[in-house]
Tab-separated table of C-alpha atoms in Angstrom:
chain	number	residue	atom	x	y	z
U	1	MET	CA	-6.823	-11.064	8.772
U	2	ARG	CA	-9.169	-13.056	8.061
U	3	MET	CA	-11.516	-12.004	4.948
U	4	LEU	CA	-14.811	-11.818	5.487
U	5	SER	CA	-18.028	-12.497	2.875
U	6	ASP	CA	-17.279	-9.029	1.530
U	7	CYS	CA	-14.205	-9.933	0.306
U	8	LEU	CA	-14.857	-12.534	-1.812
U	9	ALA	CA	-17.487	-10.289	-3.811
U	10	CYS	CA	-14.791	-7.281	-3.901
U	11	LEU	CA	-12.113	-10.012	-5.184
U	12	ALA	CA	-14.758	-10.993	-7.957
U	13	VAL	CA	-15.361	-7.416	-8.913
U	14	VAL	CA	-11.825	-6.309	-9.503
U	15	ARG	CA	-10.645	-9.045	-10.751
U	16	MET	CA	-13.428	-8.755	-13.394
U	17	LYS	CA	-12.027	-4.958	-13.930
U	18	ASP	CA	-8.748	-6.949	-14.974
U	19	VAL	CA	-10.841	-9.274	-17.226
U	20	HIS	CA	-11.894	-6.161	-19.373
U	21	LYS	CA	-8.901	-4.241	-19.137
U	22	LEU	CA	-6.483	-7.431	-20.871
U	23	PHE	CA	-9.306	-8.998	-22.782
U	24	ASN	CA	-11.461	-7.503	-26.169
U	25	ASP	CA	-13.005	-10.635	-27.292
U	26	GLU	CA	-16.709	-11.043	-25.540
U	27	GLN	CA	-15.743	-15.235	-25.455
U	28	LYS	CA	-12.313	-14.430	-24.403
U	29	ARG	CA	-13.544	-12.221	-21.330
U	30	TYR	CA	-16.552	-14.981	-20.368
U	31	GLU	CA	-13.895	-18.430	-20.301
U	32	VAL	CA	-11.321	-16.374	-18.460
U	33	ALA	CA	-13.743	-14.451	-16.012
U	34	SER	CA	-15.384	-18.148	-15.030
U	35	THR	CA	-11.793	-19.241	-14.444
U	36	VAL	CA	-11.329	-16.212	-11.725
U	37	ILE	CA	-14.377	-17.323	-10.208
U	38	SER	CA	-13.360	-21.049	-10.057
U	39	MET	CA	-10.266	-19.441	-8.607
U	40	ILE	CA	-11.331	-17.866	-5.584
U	41	LYS	CA	-13.969	-20.599	-4.639
U	42	ASN	CA	-11.080	-22.926	-4.797
U	43	LEU	CA	-8.418	-20.980	-3.080
U	44	ALA	CA	-10.932	-18.997	-0.512
U	45	ILE	CA	-13.157	-22.084	0.156
U	46	ASP	CA	-11.941	-25.231	-0.787
U	47	ARG	CA	-8.164	-24.547	0.106
U	48	GLY	CA	-8.976	-22.576	3.158
U	49	ILE	CA	-7.387	-20.020	1.879
U	50	SER	CA	-8.338	-16.865	4.774
U	51	SER	CA	-5.572	-13.742	3.550
U	52	SER	CA	-7.244	-11.618	0.556
U	53	PRO	CA	-3.902	-10.560	-0.363
U	54	ARG	CA	-2.611	-14.236	-1.062
U	55	VAL	CA	-5.828	-15.074	-2.960
U	56	ALA	CA	-5.582	-11.909	-4.838
U	57	THR	CA	-1.826	-12.196	-5.547
U	58	ALA	CA	-2.092	-15.817	-6.940
U	59	ILE	CA	-5.721	-14.771	-9.500
U	60	PHE	CA	-3.715	-11.549	-10.861
U	61	ARG	CA	-0.350	-13.522	-11.350
U	62	TRP	CA	-2.371	-15.984	-13.166
U	63	LEU	CA	-4.090	-13.112	-15.293
U	64	LYS	CA	-0.981	-11.688	-16.194
U	65	ARG	CA	0.535	-15.214	-17.458
U	66	VAL	CA	-2.357	-15.749	-19.650
U	67	SER	CA	-2.856	-12.716	-21.151
U	68	GLY	CA	1.061	-11.869	-21.709
U	69	VAL	CA	0.977	-8.643	-19.897
U	70	SER	CA	3.029	-8.247	-17.381
U	71	ASP	CA	1.985	-4.871	-15.744
U	72	PRO	CA	-1.439	-4.362	-16.606
U	73	TYR	CA	-1.841	-0.807	-14.993
U	74	ALA	CA	1.595	0.657	-16.112
U	75	SER	CA	-0.260	4.172	-18.197
U	76	GLU	CA	-2.389	4.545	-15.250
U	77	LYS	CA	0.330	4.008	-12.410
U	78	LYS	CA	2.803	6.512	-14.653
U	79	LEU	CA	-0.249	9.009	-14.301
U	80	ALA	CA	-0.839	8.846	-10.826
U	81	ASP	CA	2.735	9.555	-10.437
U	82	GLU	CA	2.958	12.711	-12.741
U	83	ASN	CA	-0.121	14.025	-11.166
U	84	ALA	CA	0.657	13.638	-7.655
U	85	LEU	CA	4.154	15.335	-8.759
U	86	ARG	CA	2.223	18.388	-9.528
U	87	ILE	CA	1.417	19.362	-6.001
U	88	TYR	CA	4.416	17.449	-4.603
U	89	ARG	CA	6.630	20.003	-4.125
U	90	GLU	CA	4.350	22.681	-2.558
U	91	LEU	CA	3.543	20.413	0.004
U	92	ARG	CA	6.991	19.354	0.706
U	93	ARG	CA	7.688	22.964	1.473
U	94	SER	CA	4.465	23.144	4.125
U	95	VAL	CA	5.996	19.993	5.890
U	96	ILE	CA	9.798	20.983	5.941
U	97	GLU	CA	8.793	24.555	7.476
U	98	ALA	CA	6.988	22.994	10.469
U	99	SER	CA	8.397	22.047	13.829
U	100	PRO	CA	9.550	18.729	13.870
U	101	ARG	CA	6.578	17.039	15.434
U	102	GLU	CA	4.195	19.448	13.433
U	103	ARG	CA	6.581	17.836	10.186
U	104	LEU	CA	5.284	14.414	11.092
U	105	TYR	CA	1.791	15.322	11.459
U	106	LYS	CA	1.719	16.856	8.077
U	107	ALA	CA	3.173	14.050	6.665
U	108	ILE	CA	1.532	10.976	8.639
U	109	SER	CA	-1.960	13.064	7.518
U	110	LEU	CA	-0.548	13.233	3.676
U	111	SER	CA	0.540	9.553	3.614
U	112	ALA	CA	-2.877	8.544	4.949
U	113	ALA	CA	-4.917	10.659	2.388
U	114	GLY	CA	-2.660	9.195	-0.296
U	115	ASN	CA	-4.319	5.972	0.231
U	116	ALA	CA	-6.961	7.207	-1.393
U	117	LEU	CA	-5.658	6.562	-4.820
U	118	ASP	CA	-6.286	2.789	-4.869
U	119	LEU	CA	-7.809	1.075	-7.714
U	120	GLY	CA	-8.267	-2.315	-5.899
U	121	VAL	CA	-10.922	-1.844	-4.521
U	122	ALA	CA	-14.884	-3.039	-5.600
U	123	THR	CA	-17.185	0.180	-5.784
U	124	TYR	CA	-14.688	2.560	-4.939
U	125	HIS	CA	-13.478	5.556	-7.135
U	126	PRO	CA	-10.116	7.286	-6.276
U	127	PRO	CA	-10.158	10.832	-5.735
U	128	SER	CA	-8.326	13.569	-7.584
U	129	VAL	CA	-4.740	14.192	-5.992
U	130	GLU	CA	-5.982	18.271	-4.825
U	131	GLU	CA	-9.036	16.504	-3.047
U	132	VAL	CA	-6.258	13.741	-1.602
U	133	ALA	CA	-4.481	16.845	-0.100
U	134	THR	CA	-7.882	18.495	0.878
U	135	LEU	CA	-8.437	15.344	2.594
U	136	ALA	CA	-5.597	15.400	4.482
U	137	LYS	CA	-7.208	18.626	6.730
U	138	ARG	CA	-10.097	17.639	7.447
U	139	LYS	CA	-9.377	15.051	9.877
U	140	PRO	CA	-6.341	13.827	11.476
U	141	PRO	CA	-5.079	9.920	10.817
U	142	VAL	CA	-6.466	8.299	14.076
U	143	GLY	CA	-4.258	7.331	15.893
U	144	VAL	CA	-1.012	9.489	14.678
U	145	GLU	CA	0.367	11.315	18.287
U	146	SER	CA	1.653	8.076	19.280
U	147	CYS	CA	3.111	7.232	16.088
U	148	ILE	CA	4.239	10.676	16.072
U	149	ASP	CA	6.077	9.614	19.161
U	150	ALA	CA	7.417	6.452	18.338
U	151	LEU	CA	8.841	7.911	15.094
U	152	LEU	CA	10.762	10.387	16.867
U	153	LYS	CA	12.566	8.032	18.767
U	154	ALA	CA	13.499	5.485	15.872
U	155	ARG	CA	16.594	6.048	14.265
U	156	ARG	CA	15.888	3.600	11.146
U	157	ILE	CA	12.827	3.551	9.724
U	158	ALA	CA	11.148	0.829	6.880
U	159	VAL	CA	8.679	2.374	4.943
U	160	ILE	CA	6.240	-0.441	3.089
U	161	LEU	CA	5.329	1.411	-0.260
U	162	ASP	CA	1.952	0.737	-1.590
U	163	ASN	CA	0.000	2.379	-4.936
U	164	ALA	CA	1.778	4.896	-7.504
U	165	GLY	CA	0.364	8.748	-6.701
U	166	GLU	CA	-0.111	7.491	-2.998
U	167	ALA	CA	3.816	7.034	-2.756
U	168	VAL	CA	4.662	10.250	-4.288
U	169	LEU	CA	2.973	11.681	-1.473
U	170	ASP	CA	4.846	9.125	0.887
U	171	ARG	CA	7.708	10.411	-0.177
U	172	LEU	CA	6.787	13.488	2.791
U	173	LEU	CA	7.101	11.579	5.027
U	174	GLY	CA	10.797	10.195	4.106
U	175	ASP	CA	11.535	13.656	3.314
U	176	ALA	CA	10.271	14.724	7.409
U	177	LEU	CA	12.147	12.012	8.254
U	178	LEU	CA	15.490	12.199	6.555
U	179	SER	CA	15.345	16.337	7.715
U	180	LEU	CA	15.156	14.778	11.648
U	181	ASN	CA	18.465	12.887	10.641
U	182	LYS	CA	16.741	9.223	10.364
U	183	GLU	CA	17.567	6.836	8.064
U	184	VAL	CA	14.726	5.720	5.822
U	185	VAL	CA	14.372	2.763	3.432
U	186	ALA	CA	11.355	2.532	1.229
U	187	ILE	CA	10.366	-0.944	0.221
U	188	VAL	CA	8.795	-0.996	-3.453
U	189	LYS	CA	7.492	-3.979	-5.108
U	190	SER	CA	9.395	-5.814	-8.026
U	191	GLY	CA	6.776	-6.995	-10.167
U	192	ALA	CA	3.565	-5.769	-10.924
U	193	PHE	CA	0.364	-6.233	-8.681
U	194	GLN	CA	-2.397	-3.982	-9.772
U	195	ASN	CA	-1.326	-0.657	-9.744
U	196	ASP	CA	0.813	-0.476	-6.828
U	197	GLU	CA	4.354	1.349	-7.471
U	198	THR	CA	7.121	-0.848	-8.785
U	199	MET	CA	10.958	-0.441	-8.998
U	200	ASN	CA	10.103	0.180	-12.817
U	201	ASP	CA	8.042	3.133	-11.588
U	202	ILE	CA	10.579	4.626	-9.066
U	203	ARG	CA	11.880	6.775	-11.976
U	204	ASN	CA	8.707	8.669	-12.301
U	205	SER	CA	7.709	9.178	-8.811
U	206	MET	CA	11.754	9.821	-8.110
U	207	LEU	CA	11.753	7.932	-4.363
U	208	TYR	CA	15.254	7.963	-4.497
U	209	GLU	CA	15.350	11.962	-3.872
U	210	SER	CA	13.501	11.289	-0.211
U	211	PHE	CA	14.462	7.869	1.121
U	212	SER	CA	18.033	6.714	2.092
U	213	GLU	CA	18.047	3.765	0.143
U	214	VAL	CA	14.910	2.206	-1.958
U	215	LEU	CA	15.361	-1.501	-1.842
U	216	PRO	CA	12.737	-4.038	-4.345
U	217	THR	CA	10.757	-6.709	-2.397
U	218	GLY	CA	12.026	-9.696	-4.828
U	219	THR	CA	8.251	-10.795	-5.475
U	220	ASP	CA	5.079	-9.023	-7.341
U	221	ALA	CA	2.947	-9.911	-4.230
U	222	ALA	CA	0.669	-8.263	-2.998
U	223	SER	CA	2.319	-7.603	0.495
U	224	ILE	CA	5.876	-8.492	1.417
U	225	PHE	CA	5.094	-12.407	1.987
U	226	LEU	CA	8.233	-13.376	3.794
U	227	GLU	CA	8.801	-16.524	2.417
U	228	GLU	CA	8.919	-14.923	-1.076
U	229	ILE	CA	10.829	-11.293	-0.413
U	230	SER	CA	14.594	-11.075	-0.785
U	231	GLU	CA	16.953	-11.855	2.242
U	232	ARG	CA	18.523	-7.995	1.658
U	233	THR	CA	14.958	-6.575	2.430
U	234	LEU	CA	14.305	-8.989	5.177
U	235	GLU	CA	17.584	-7.704	6.815
U	236	ALA	CA	16.172	-4.091	5.823
U	237	LEU	CA	12.816	-4.845	8.174
U	238	ARG	CA	14.446	-7.256	10.759
U	239	SER	CA	17.350	-3.880	11.340
U	240	SER	CA	14.825	-1.317	11.708
U	241	ASP	CA	13.627	0.562	14.871
U	242	ILE	CA	10.219	0.402	13.237
U	243	ILE	CA	8.089	-0.335	10.277
U	244	VAL	CA	5.768	2.101	8.445
U	245	SER	CA	3.236	-0.458	6.686
U	246	LYS	CA	1.267	1.292	3.770
U	247	GLY	CA	-2.014	0.562	2.367
U	248	MET	CA	-4.923	-2.169	3.188
U	249	ALA	CA	-3.243	-4.890	1.625
U	250	ASN	CA	-0.139	-4.509	3.898
U	251	TYR	CA	-1.962	-4.099	6.676
U	252	GLU	CA	-4.150	-7.633	5.541
U	253	TYR	CA	-1.126	-9.481	5.508
U	254	ILE	CA	1.590	-7.565	7.538
U	255	SER	CA	-0.925	-7.519	11.043
U	256	ASP	CA	-0.759	-11.700	10.989
U	257	VAL	CA	2.900	-11.922	10.523
U	258	GLU	CA	4.154	-8.644	12.698
U	259	GLU	CA	4.955	-11.052	15.407
U	260	LEU	CA	7.544	-12.868	13.231
U	261	LEU	CA	8.958	-9.520	12.388
U	262	GLY	CA	9.625	-8.939	16.147
U	263	LYS	CA	9.534	-4.707	15.778
U	264	PRO	CA	6.848	-2.192	16.210
U	265	VAL	CA	4.508	-1.706	13.009
U	266	ILE	CA	2.575	1.649	11.957
U	267	TYR	CA	-0.325	1.009	9.626
U	268	VAL	CA	-1.000	4.044	7.699
U	269	LEU	CA	-4.181	3.507	5.763
U	270	ILE	CA	-7.410	4.758	4.629
U	271	ALA	CA	-10.400	1.970	5.644
U	272	LYS	CA	-12.410	2.208	2.401
U	273	CYS	CA	-13.768	-1.529	3.000
U	274	ARG	CA	-16.004	-3.002	5.364
U	275	PRO	CA	-13.388	-5.797	6.968
U	276	ILE	CA	-10.595	-3.282	7.479
U	277	ALA	CA	-13.301	-0.725	9.052
U	278	LEU	CA	-14.370	-3.350	11.023
U	279	SER	CA	-10.828	-4.857	12.082
U	280	LEU	CA	-9.404	-1.666	13.165
U	281	GLY	CA	-12.320	-0.456	15.096
U	282	VAL	CA	-12.782	2.857	12.468
U	283	GLU	CA	-15.936	3.697	10.143
U	284	THR	CA	-15.414	3.247	6.794
U	285	MET	CA	-13.414	6.248	4.904
U	286	THR	CA	-11.339	6.496	8.400
U	287	LEU	CA	-7.747	7.730	8.042
U	288	VAL	CA	-5.944	5.523	10.257
U	289	ALA	CA	-2.278	5.294	11.637
U	290	ARG	CA	-2.316	2.625	13.882
U	291	LEU	CA	0.744	1.714	15.870
U	292	SER	CA	1.105	-2.090	16.878
U	293	ARG	CA	3.942	-3.475	19.147
U	294	PRO	CA	5.547	-6.720	19.108
U	295	THR	CA	3.484	-8.498	22.181
U	296	ALA	CA	6.930	-10.561	23.021
């Protein structure tokens, strides 16, 4: 997905939040912020990189390096996972007690609503986990029925996770699929990017209880950049019957490379900004479960 003008502003605003979080000295903040603005111009305009996840990854990596902080959102992620675990057991009971089709409907709805727990969108503030659970009941994700059909037919599913907190709610999808005798692999970042779940965080979210296997991407990129991810993870994706892609950054990147993966992809997210909503053909803040099949 190509960036729109909104994406440039969003990149700047979100990275400025990082600058204020990582540096206390105002002069240092000014210097780092100036470099961030220059990097956005250099990457997105001068070099013509039209992928927001690639630009965001390059800048976030640089910020980690110059600040010496390897995981800037570690405390926020821990709290998000802990908060989501407060409601997980009750939600799991509701999911597992349902019929197979209703089980997947509830799990996908909660997984989609969980994408609200995102700290990487300008002018957006995540709700509480209780509000997320309520959001899942209000209106079904657009496209959910065709996704249920595809998952019921699949044997092996790979789920690419996104934000902390959200990852706990994604466990419900893993639980539902395991209860239907599916093999379900979760794919999690190896290094820190914003508030995304990493392998260091899974001891908090207890992902391993809800998936057949949890694999690291081998990278700290915003998405599964195919030239960066580990061979083992790439093989897990290519050997799956279907891929579930969580969140906006994964949608932005994977929608451009899904033909290379050669697998059906289910995009599960909330369209929290105008460019994503336009790309998906929905209103902003719509819950989406979009099945995309390779054309070849």
